[in-house]
PDB file of C-alpha atoms (C1' of nucleotides) in Angstrom:
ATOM      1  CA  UNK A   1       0.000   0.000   0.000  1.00 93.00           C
ATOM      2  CA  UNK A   2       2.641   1.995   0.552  1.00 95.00           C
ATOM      3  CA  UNK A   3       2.869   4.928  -2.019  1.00 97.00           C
ATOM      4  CA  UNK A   4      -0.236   3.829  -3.539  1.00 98.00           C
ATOM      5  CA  UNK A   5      -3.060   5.534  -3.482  1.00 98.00           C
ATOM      6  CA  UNK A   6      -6.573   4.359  -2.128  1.00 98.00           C
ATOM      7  CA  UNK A   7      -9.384   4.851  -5.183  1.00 97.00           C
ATOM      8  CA  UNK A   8     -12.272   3.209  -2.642  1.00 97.00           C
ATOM      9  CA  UNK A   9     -12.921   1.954   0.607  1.00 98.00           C
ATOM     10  CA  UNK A  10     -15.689  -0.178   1.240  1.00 98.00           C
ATOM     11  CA  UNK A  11     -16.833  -0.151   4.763  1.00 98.00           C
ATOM     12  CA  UNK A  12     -18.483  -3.350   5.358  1.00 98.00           C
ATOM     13  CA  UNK A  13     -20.434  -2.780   9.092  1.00 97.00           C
ATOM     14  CA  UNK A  14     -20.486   0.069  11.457  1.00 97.00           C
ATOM     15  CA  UNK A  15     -17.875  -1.244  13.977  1.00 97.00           C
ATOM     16  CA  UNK A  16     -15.521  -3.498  15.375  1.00 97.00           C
ATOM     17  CA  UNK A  17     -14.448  -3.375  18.848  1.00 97.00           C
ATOM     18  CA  UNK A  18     -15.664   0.189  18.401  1.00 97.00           C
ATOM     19  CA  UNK A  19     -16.991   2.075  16.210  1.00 97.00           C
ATOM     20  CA  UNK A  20     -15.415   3.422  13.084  1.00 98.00           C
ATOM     21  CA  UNK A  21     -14.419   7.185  13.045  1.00 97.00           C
ATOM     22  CA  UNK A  22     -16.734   9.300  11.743  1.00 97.00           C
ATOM     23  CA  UNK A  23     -16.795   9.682   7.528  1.00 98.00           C
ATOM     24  CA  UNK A  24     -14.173   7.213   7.723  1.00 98.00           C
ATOM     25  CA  UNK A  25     -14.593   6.045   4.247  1.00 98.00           C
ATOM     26  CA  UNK A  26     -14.378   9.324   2.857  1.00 98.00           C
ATOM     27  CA  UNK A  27     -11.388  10.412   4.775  1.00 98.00           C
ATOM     28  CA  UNK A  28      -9.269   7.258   3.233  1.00 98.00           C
ATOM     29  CA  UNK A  29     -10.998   7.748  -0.440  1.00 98.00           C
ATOM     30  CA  UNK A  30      -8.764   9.276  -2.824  1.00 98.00           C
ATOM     31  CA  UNK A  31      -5.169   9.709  -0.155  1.00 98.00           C
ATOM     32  CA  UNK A  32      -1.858   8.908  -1.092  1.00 98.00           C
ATOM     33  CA  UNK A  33      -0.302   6.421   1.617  1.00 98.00           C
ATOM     34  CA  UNK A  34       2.992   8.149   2.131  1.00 98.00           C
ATOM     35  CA  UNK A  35       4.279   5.516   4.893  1.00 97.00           C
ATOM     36  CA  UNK A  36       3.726   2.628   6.330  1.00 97.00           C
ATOM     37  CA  UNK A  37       4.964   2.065   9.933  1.00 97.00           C
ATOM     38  CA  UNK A  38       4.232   0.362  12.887  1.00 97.00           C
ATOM     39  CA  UNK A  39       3.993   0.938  16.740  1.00 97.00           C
ATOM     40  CA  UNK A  40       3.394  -2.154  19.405  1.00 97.00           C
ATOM     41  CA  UNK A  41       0.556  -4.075  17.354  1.00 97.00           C
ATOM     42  CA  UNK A  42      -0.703  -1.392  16.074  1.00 98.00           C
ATOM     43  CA  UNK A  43      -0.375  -0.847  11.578  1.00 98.00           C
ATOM     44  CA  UNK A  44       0.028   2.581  10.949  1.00 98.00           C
ATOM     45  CA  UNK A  45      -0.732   4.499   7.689  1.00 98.00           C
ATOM     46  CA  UNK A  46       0.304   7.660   6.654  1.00 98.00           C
ATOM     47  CA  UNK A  47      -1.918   9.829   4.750  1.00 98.00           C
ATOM     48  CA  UNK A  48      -1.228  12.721   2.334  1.00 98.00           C
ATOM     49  CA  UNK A  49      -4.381  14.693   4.243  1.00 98.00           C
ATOM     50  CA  UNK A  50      -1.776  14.953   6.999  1.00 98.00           C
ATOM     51  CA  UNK A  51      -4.309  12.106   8.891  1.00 98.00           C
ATOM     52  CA  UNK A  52      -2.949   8.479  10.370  1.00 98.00           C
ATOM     53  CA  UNK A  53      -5.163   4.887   9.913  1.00 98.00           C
ATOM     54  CA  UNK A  54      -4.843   2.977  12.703  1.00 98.00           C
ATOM     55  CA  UNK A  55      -5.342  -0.725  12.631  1.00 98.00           C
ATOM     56  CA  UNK A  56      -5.125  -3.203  15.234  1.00 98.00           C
ATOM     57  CA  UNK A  57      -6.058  -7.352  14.416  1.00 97.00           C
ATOM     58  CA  UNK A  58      -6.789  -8.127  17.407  1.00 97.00           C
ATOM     59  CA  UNK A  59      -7.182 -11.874  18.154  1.00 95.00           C
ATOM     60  CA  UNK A  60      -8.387 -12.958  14.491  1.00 96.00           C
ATOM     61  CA  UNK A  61      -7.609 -10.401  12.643  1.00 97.00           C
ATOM     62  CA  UNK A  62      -5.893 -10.557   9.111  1.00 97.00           C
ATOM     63  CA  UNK A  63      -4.886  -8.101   6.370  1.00 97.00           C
ATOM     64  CA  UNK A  64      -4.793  -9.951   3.048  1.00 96.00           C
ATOM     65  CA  UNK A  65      -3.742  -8.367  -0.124  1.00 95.00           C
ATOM     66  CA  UNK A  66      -5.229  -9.783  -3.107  1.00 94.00           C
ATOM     67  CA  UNK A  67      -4.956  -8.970  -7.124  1.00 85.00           C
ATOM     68  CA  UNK A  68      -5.020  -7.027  -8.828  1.00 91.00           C
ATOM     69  CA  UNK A  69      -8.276  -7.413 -10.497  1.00 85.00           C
ATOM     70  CA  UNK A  70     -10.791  -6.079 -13.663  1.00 84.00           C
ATOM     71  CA  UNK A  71     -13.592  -6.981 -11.777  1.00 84.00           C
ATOM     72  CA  UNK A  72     -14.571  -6.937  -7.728  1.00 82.00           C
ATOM     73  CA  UNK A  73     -14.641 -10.466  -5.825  1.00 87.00           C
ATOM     74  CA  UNK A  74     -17.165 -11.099  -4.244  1.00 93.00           C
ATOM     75  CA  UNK A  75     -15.799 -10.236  -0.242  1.00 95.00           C
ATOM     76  CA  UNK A  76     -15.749 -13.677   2.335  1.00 95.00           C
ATOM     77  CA  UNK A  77     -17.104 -14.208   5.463  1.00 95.00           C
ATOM     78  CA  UNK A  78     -15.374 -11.433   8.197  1.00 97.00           C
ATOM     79  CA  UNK A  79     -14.643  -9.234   5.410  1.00 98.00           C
ATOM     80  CA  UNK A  80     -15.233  -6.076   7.135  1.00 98.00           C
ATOM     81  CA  UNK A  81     -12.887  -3.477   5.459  1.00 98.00           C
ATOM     82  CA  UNK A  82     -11.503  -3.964   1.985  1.00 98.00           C
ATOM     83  CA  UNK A  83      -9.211  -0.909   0.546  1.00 98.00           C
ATOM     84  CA  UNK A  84      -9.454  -0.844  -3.217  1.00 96.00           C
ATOM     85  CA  UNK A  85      -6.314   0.847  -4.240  1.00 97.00           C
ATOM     86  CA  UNK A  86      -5.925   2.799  -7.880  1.00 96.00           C
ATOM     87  CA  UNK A  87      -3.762   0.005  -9.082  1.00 95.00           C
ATOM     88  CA  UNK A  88      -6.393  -2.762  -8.414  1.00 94.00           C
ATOM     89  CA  UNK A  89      -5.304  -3.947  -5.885  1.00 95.00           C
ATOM     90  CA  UNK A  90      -7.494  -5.068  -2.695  1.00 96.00           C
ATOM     91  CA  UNK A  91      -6.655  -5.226   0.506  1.00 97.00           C
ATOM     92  CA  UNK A  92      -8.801  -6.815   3.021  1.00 97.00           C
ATOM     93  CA  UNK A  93      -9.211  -6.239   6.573  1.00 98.00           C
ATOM     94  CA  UNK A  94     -10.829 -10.273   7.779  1.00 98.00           C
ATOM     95  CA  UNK A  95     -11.596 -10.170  11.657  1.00 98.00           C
ATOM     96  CA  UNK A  96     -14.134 -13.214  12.786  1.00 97.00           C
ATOM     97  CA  UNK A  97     -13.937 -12.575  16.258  1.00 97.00           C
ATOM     98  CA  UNK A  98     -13.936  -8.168  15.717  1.00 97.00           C
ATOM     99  CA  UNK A  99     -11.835  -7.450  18.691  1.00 97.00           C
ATOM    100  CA  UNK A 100      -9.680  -5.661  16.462  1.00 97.00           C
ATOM    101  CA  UNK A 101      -9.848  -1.957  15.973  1.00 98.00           C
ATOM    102  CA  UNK A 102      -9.555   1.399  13.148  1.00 98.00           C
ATOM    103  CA  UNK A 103      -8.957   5.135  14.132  1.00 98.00           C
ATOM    104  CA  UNK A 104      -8.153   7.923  12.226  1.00 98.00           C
ATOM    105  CA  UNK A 105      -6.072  10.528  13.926  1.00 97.00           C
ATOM    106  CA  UNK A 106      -3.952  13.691  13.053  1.00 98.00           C
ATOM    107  CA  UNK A 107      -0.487  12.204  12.295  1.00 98.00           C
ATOM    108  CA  UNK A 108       1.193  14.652  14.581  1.00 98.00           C
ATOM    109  CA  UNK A 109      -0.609  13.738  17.676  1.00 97.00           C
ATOM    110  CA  UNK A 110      -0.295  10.738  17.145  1.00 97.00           C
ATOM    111  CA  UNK A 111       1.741   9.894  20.062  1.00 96.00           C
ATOM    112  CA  UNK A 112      -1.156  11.548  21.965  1.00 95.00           C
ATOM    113  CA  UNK A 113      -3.919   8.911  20.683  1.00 97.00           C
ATOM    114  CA  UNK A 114      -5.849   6.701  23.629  1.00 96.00           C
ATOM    115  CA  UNK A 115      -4.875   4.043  21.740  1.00 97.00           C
ATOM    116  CA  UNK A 116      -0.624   4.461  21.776  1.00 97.00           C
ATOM    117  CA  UNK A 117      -0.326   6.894  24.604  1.00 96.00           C
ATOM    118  CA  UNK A 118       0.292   4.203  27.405  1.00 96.00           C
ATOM    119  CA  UNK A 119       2.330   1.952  25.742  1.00 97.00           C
ATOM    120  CA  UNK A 120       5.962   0.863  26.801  1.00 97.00           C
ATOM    121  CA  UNK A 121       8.820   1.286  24.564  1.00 97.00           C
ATOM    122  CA  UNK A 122       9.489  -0.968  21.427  1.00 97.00           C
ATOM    123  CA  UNK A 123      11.141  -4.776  22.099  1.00 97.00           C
ATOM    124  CA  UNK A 124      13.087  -4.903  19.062  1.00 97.00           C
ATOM    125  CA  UNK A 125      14.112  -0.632  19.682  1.00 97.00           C
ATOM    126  CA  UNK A 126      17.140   1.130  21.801  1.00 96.00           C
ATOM    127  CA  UNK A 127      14.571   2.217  24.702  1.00 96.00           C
ATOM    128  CA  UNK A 128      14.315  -1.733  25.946  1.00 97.00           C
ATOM    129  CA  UNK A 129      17.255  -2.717  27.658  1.00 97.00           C
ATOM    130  CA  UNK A 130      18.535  -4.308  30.489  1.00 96.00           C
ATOM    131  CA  UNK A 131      18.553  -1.093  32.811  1.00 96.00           C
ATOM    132  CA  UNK A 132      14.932  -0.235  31.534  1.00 96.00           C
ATOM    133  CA  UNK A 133      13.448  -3.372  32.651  1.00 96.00           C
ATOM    134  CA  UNK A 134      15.193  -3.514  36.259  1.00 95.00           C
ATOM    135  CA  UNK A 135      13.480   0.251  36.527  1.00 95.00           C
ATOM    136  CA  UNK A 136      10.430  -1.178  35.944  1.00 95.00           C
ATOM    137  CA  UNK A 137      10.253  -3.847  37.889  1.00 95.00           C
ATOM    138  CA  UNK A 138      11.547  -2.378  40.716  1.00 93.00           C
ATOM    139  CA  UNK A 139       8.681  -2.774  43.833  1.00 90.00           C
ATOM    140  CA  UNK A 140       6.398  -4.711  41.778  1.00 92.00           C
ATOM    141  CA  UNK A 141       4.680  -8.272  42.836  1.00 91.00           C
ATOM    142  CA  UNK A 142       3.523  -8.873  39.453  1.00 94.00           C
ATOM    143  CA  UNK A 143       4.030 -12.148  38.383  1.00 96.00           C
ATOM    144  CA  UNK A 144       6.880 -11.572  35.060  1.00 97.00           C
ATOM    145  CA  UNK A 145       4.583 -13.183  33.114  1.00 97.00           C
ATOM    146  CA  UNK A 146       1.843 -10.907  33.501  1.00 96.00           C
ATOM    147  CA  UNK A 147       4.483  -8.014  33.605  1.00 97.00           C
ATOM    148  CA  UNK A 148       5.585  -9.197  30.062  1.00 97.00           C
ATOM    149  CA  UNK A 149       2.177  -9.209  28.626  1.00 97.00           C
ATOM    150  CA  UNK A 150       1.393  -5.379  29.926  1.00 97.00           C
ATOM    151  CA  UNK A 151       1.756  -3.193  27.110  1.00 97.00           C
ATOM    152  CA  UNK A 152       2.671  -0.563  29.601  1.00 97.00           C
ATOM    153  CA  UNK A 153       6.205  -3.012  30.310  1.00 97.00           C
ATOM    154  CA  UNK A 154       6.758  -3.608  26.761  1.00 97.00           C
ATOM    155  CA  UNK A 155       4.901  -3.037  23.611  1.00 96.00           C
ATOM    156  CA  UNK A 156       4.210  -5.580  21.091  1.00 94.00           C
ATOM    157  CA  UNK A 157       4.724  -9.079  22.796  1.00 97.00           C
ATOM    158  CA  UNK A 158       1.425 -11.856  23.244  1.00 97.00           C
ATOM    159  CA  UNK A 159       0.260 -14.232  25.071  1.00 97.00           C
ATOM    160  CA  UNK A 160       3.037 -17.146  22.862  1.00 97.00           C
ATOM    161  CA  UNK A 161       6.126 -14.912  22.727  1.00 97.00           C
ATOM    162  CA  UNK A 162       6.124 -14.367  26.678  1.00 97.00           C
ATOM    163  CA  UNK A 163       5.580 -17.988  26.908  1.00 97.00           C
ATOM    164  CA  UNK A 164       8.219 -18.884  25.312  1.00 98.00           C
ATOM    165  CA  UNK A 165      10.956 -15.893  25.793  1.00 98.00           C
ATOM    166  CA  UNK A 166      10.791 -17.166  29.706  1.00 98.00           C
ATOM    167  CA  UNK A 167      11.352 -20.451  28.513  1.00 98.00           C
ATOM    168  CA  UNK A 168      14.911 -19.526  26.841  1.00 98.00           C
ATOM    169  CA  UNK A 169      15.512 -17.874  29.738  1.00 98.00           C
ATOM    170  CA  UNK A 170      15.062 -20.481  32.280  1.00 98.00           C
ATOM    171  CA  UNK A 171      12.729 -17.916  34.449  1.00 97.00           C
ATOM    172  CA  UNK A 172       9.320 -18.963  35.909  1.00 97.00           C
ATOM    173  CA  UNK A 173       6.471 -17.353  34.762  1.00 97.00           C
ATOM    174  CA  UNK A 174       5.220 -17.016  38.433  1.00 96.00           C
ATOM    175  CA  UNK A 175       8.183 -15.309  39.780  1.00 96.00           C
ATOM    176  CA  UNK A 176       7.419 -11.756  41.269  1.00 96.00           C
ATOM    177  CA  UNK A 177       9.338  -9.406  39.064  1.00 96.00           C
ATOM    178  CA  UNK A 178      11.272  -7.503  41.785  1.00 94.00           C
ATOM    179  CA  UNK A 179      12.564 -10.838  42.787  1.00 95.00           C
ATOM    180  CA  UNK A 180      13.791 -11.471  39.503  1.00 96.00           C
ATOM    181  CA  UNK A 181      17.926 -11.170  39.483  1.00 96.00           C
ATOM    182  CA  UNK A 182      19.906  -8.620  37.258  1.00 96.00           C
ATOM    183  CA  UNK A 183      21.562 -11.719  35.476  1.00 97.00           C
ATOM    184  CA  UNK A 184      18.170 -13.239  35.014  1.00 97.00           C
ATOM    185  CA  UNK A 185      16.590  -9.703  32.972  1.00 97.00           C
ATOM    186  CA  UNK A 186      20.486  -9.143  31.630  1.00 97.00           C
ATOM    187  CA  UNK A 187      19.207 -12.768  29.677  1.00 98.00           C
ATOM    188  CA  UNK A 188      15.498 -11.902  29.601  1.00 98.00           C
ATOM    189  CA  UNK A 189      15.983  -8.466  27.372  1.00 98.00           C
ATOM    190  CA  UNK A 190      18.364 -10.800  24.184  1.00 98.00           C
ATOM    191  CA  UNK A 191      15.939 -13.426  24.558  1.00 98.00           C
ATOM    192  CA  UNK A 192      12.902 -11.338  23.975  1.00 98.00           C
ATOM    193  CA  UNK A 193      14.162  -9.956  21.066  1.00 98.00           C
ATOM    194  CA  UNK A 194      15.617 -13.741  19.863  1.00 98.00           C
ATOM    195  CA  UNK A 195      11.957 -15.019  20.185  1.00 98.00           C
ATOM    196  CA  UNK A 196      10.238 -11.619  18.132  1.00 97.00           C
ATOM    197  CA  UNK A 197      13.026 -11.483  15.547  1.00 97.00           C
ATOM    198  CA  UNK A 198      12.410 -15.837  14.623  1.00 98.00           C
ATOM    199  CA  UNK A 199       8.618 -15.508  14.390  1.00 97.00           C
ATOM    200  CA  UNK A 200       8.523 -12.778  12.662  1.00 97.00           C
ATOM    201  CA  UNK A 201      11.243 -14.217  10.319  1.00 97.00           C
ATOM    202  CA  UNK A 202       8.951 -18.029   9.584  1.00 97.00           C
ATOM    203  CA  UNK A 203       5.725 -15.177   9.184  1.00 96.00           C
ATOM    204  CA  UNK A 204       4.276 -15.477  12.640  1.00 95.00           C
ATOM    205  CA  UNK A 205       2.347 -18.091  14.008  1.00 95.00           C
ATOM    206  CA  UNK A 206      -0.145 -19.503  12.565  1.00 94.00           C
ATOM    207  CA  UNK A 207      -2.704 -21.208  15.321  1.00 93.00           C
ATOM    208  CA  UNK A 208      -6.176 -20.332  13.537  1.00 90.00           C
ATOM    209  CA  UNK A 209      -7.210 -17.270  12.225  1.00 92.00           C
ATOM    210  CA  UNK A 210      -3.206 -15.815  11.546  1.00 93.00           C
ATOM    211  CA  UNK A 211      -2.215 -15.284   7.847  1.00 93.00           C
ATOM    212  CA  UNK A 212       0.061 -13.502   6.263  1.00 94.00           C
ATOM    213  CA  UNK A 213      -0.371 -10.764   3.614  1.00 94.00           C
ATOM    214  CA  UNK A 214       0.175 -13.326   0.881  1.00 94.00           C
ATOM    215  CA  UNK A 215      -2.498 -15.679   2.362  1.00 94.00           C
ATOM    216  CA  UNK A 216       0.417 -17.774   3.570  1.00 94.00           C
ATOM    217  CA  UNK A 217       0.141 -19.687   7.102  1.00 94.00           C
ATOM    218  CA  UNK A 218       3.019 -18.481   8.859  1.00 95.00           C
ATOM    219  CA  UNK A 219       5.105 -21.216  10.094  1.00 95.00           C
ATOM    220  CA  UNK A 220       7.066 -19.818  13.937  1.00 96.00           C
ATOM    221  CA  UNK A 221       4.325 -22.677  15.460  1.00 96.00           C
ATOM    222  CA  UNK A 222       6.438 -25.269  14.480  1.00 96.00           C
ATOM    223  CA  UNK A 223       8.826 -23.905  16.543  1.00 96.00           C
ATOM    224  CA  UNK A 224       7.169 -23.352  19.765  1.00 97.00           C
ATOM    225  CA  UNK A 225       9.332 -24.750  22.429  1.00 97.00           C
ATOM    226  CA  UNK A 226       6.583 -24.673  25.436  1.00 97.00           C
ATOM    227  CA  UNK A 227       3.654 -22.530  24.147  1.00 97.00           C
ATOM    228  CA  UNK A 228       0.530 -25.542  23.485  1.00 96.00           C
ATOM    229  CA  UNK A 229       2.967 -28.420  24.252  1.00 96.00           C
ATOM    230  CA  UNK A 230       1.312 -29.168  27.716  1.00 94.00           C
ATOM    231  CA  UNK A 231       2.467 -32.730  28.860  1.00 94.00           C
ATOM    232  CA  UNK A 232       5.237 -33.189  26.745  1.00 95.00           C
ATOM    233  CA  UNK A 233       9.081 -33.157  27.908  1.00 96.00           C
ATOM    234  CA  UNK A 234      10.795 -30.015  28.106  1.00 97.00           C
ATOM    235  CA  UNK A 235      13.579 -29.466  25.336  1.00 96.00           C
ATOM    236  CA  UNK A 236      16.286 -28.184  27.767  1.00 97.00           C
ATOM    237  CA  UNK A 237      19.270 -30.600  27.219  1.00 96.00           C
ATOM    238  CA  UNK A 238      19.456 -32.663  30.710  1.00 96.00           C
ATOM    239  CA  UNK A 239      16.185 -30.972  31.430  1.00 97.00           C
ATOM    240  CA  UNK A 240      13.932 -33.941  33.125  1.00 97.00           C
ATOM    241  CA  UNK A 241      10.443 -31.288  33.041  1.00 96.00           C
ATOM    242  CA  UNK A 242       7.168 -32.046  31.814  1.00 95.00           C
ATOM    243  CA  UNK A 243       5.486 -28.873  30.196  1.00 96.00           C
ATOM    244  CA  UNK A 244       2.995 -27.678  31.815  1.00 95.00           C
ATOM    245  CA  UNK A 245      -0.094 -25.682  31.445  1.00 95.00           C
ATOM    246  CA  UNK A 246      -1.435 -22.681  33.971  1.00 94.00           C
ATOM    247  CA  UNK A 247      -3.520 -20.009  34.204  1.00 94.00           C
ATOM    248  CA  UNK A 248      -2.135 -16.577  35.110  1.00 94.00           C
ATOM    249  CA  UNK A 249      -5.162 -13.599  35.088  1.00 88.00           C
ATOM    250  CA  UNK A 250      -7.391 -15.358  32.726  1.00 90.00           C
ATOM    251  CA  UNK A 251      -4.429 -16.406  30.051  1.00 95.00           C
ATOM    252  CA  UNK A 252      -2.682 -20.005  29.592  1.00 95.00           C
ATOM    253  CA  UNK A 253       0.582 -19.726  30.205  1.00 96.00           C
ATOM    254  CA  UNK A 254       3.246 -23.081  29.675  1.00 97.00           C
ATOM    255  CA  UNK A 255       6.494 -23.994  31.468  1.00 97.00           C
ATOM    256  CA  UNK A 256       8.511 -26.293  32.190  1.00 97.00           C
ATOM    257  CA  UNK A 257       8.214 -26.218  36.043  1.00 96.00           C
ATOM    258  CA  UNK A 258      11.976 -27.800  36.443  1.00 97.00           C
ATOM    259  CA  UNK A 259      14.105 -26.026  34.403  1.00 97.00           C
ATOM    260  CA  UNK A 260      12.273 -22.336  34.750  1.00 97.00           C
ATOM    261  CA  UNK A 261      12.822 -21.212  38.402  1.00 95.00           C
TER     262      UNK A 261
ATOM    263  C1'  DA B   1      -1.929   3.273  42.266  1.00 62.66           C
ATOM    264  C1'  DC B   2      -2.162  -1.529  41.691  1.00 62.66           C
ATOM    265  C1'  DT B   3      -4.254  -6.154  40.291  1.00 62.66           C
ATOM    266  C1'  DC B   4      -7.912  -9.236  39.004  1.00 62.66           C
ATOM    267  C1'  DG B   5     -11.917 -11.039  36.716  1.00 62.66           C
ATOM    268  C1'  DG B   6     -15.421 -10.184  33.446  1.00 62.66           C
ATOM    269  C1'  DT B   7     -16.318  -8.817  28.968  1.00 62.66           C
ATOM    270  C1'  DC B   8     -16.675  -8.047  23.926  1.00 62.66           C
ATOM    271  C1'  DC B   9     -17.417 -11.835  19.524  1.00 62.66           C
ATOM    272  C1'  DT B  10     -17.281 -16.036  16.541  1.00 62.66           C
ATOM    273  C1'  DG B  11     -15.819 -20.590  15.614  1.00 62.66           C
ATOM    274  C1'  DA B  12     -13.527 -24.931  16.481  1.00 62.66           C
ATOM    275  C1'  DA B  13     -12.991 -28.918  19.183  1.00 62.66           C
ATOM    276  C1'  DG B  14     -14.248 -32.297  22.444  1.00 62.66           C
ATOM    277  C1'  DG B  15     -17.527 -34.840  25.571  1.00 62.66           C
ATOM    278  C1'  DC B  16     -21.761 -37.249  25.889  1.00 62.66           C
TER     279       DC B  16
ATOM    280  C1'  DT C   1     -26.066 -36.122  14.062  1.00 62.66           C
ATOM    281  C1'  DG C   2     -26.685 -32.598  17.670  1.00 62.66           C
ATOM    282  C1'  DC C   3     -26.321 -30.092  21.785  1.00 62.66           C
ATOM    283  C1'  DC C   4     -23.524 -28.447  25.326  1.00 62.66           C
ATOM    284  C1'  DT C   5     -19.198 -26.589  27.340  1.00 62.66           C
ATOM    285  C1'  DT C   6     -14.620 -24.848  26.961  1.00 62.66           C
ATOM    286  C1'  DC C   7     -11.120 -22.385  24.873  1.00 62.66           C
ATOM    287  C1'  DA C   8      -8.657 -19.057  21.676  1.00 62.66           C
ATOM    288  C1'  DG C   9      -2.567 -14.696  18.975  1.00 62.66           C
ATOM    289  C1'  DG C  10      -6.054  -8.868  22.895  1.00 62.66           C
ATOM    290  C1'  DA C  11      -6.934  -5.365  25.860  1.00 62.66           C
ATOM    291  C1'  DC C  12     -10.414  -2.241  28.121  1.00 62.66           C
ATOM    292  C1'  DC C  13     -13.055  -1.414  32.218  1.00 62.66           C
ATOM    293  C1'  DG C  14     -14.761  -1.325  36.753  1.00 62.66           C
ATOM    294  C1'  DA C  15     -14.483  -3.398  41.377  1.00 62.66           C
ATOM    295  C1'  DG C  16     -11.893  -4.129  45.284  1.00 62.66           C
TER     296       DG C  16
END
DNA sequence: ACTCGGTCCTGAAGGC
DNA sequence: TGCCTTCAGGACCGAG
C-alpha cells in the first residue's frame, strides 16, 4: 500500500471493537499512503491529508492483499474493510472474532492517541534494555509473566512470545518481578528480542485465524518450544520437566516447572 | 496506584 | 447427528 493511493474503501459494518471514526470512508478515499509504519501491534498508515489509519487485528484479525483485479470479488465471510487501491489492488481487513480496531487521527498527535499513549517502549528498539526493565520492575509483585504481557512493560509481545521468551531464559512465569535477578533480565531483554526477531522471520504463528499478507500460514508454530505443548518433555538438554499448562489472570501460560525457576 | 476477573465476539474442538 | 461446554494470537473497564 505503501505509495499507492486508495481509489475506494468499502466499509463493510459500522464497527468493530468500536466504532469506526466518523466519515471514515471518505477520509481514506482518494489519499496517497505516504508511509507505512508500525507501533506495538498497532499498523500505521500515513496519509497525504496529513491524517494516520490505525489498525489493530486483534485476536483474528488478518490483512490480506489480493490482485489485482478487472472486476470486484465477491468479499468472504469477516470481510469487514476492503481498501481498493488505484492500481487494483485489494486489501482486506478479515476479523471473525472483531476485537480488532480502526482510528483515524492527526499524524502529529499521534503519540497523543488513547490508543498508543500508554504503551511501553518498542522490544526490538534502543529504549528496551537491560537497565529499563530492572526500573520497571523495581517494587512490583507482578508475576513476570503478567508483567511481560502489559503493554505498559513492553509493547508488542502476546500471550506465545512471553511464553516462550521465559522459557529460553530459564525464568518462571510465576516469579514476582522484583525478585527477579539482574543476570536473570540481563538474559530476559536478548531473549525477547531472539523469540520476536524468529517468528517474525517463519511469518508469525499460525494457530487459527493468523495469515500472512500473501495468504500464507506463517510457520514460527512449528517452533514453539513450550507454548501448546502441555504434557510433553521439556527441550532443555538434561532438562527432566514435563510442560505444563497454567492459568495466570485469565491467560494459559506453559512452562517447564523444572528447568524455569 | 495496583491487580484481578469479566467482557466483547465467533468458531472450532471435544464430551456425551 | 446434535447439543452443550470450553477455549482461543487482545486489551479495556470497573471493582476491590
Amino acid at each position: 500500500m505503501a505509495g499507492q493511493t486508495i481509489a475506494l474503501v468499502d466499509v463493510r459494518r459500522p464497527d468493530l471493537r468500536w466504532p469506526f471514526p466518523a466519515r471514515m470512508a471518505q477520509r481514506l478515499c482518494g489519499q496517497k499512503i505516504t508511509g507505512l509504519r508500525r507501533r506495538a501491534k498497532y499498523i500505521l498508515a500515513d496519509l497525504a491529508s496529513g491524517e494516520t489509519l490505525i489498525i489493530h487485528l486483534g485476536m483474528s484479525g488478518r490483512m490480506q492483499i489480493d490482485g489485482p483485479f478487472q472486476d470486484c470479488p465477491e468479499p468472504a465471510k469477516h470481510d469487514h474493510v476492503i481498501f481498493h487501491m488505484q492500481t487494483g489492488v485489494r486489501v482486506v481487513f478479515n476479523d471473525a472474532r472483531r476485537f480488532g480496531a480502526m482510528d483515524l487521527c492527526q499524524t502529529d498527535q499521534i503519540d497523543s492517541h488513547r490508543f498508543l499513549a500508554k504503551l511501553g517502549p518498542e522490544p526490538l528498539g534502543n529504549r528496551f534494555d537491560e537497565a529499563y526493565l530492572r526500573k520497571a520492575f523495581v517494587n512490583r509483585k507482578t508475576p513476570v509473566k503478567s508483567a511481560l504481557l502489559d503493554q505498559k512493560t513492553v509493547a508488542g509481545l502476546g500471550n506465545i512470545y512471553v511464553c516462550e521468551a521465559l522459557w529460553r531464559s530459564g525464568i518462571a512465569p510465576q516469579k514476582p518481578v522484583s525478585k527477579l535477578t539482574a543476570k536473570k533480565i540481563a538474559i530476559l531483554v536478548p531473549m525477547i528480542r531472539q523469540v520476536l526477531g524468529e517468528a517474525i522471520d517463519s511469518g508469525g504463528s499460525s494457530l487459527r485465524d493468523h495469515l500472512q499478507t500473501n495468504g500464507e500460514m506463517g510457520y514460527f508454530q512449528h517452533s514453539f518450544s513450550v507454548y501448546g505443548r502441555e504434557g510433553e518433555a521439556c527441550r532443555t538438554s538434561d532438562c527432566k520437566g514435563k510442560i505444563t499448562r497454567i492459568v495466570q489472570s485469565g491467560r494459559s501460560t506453559f512452562h517447564c516447572p523444572r528447568c524455569q525457576r
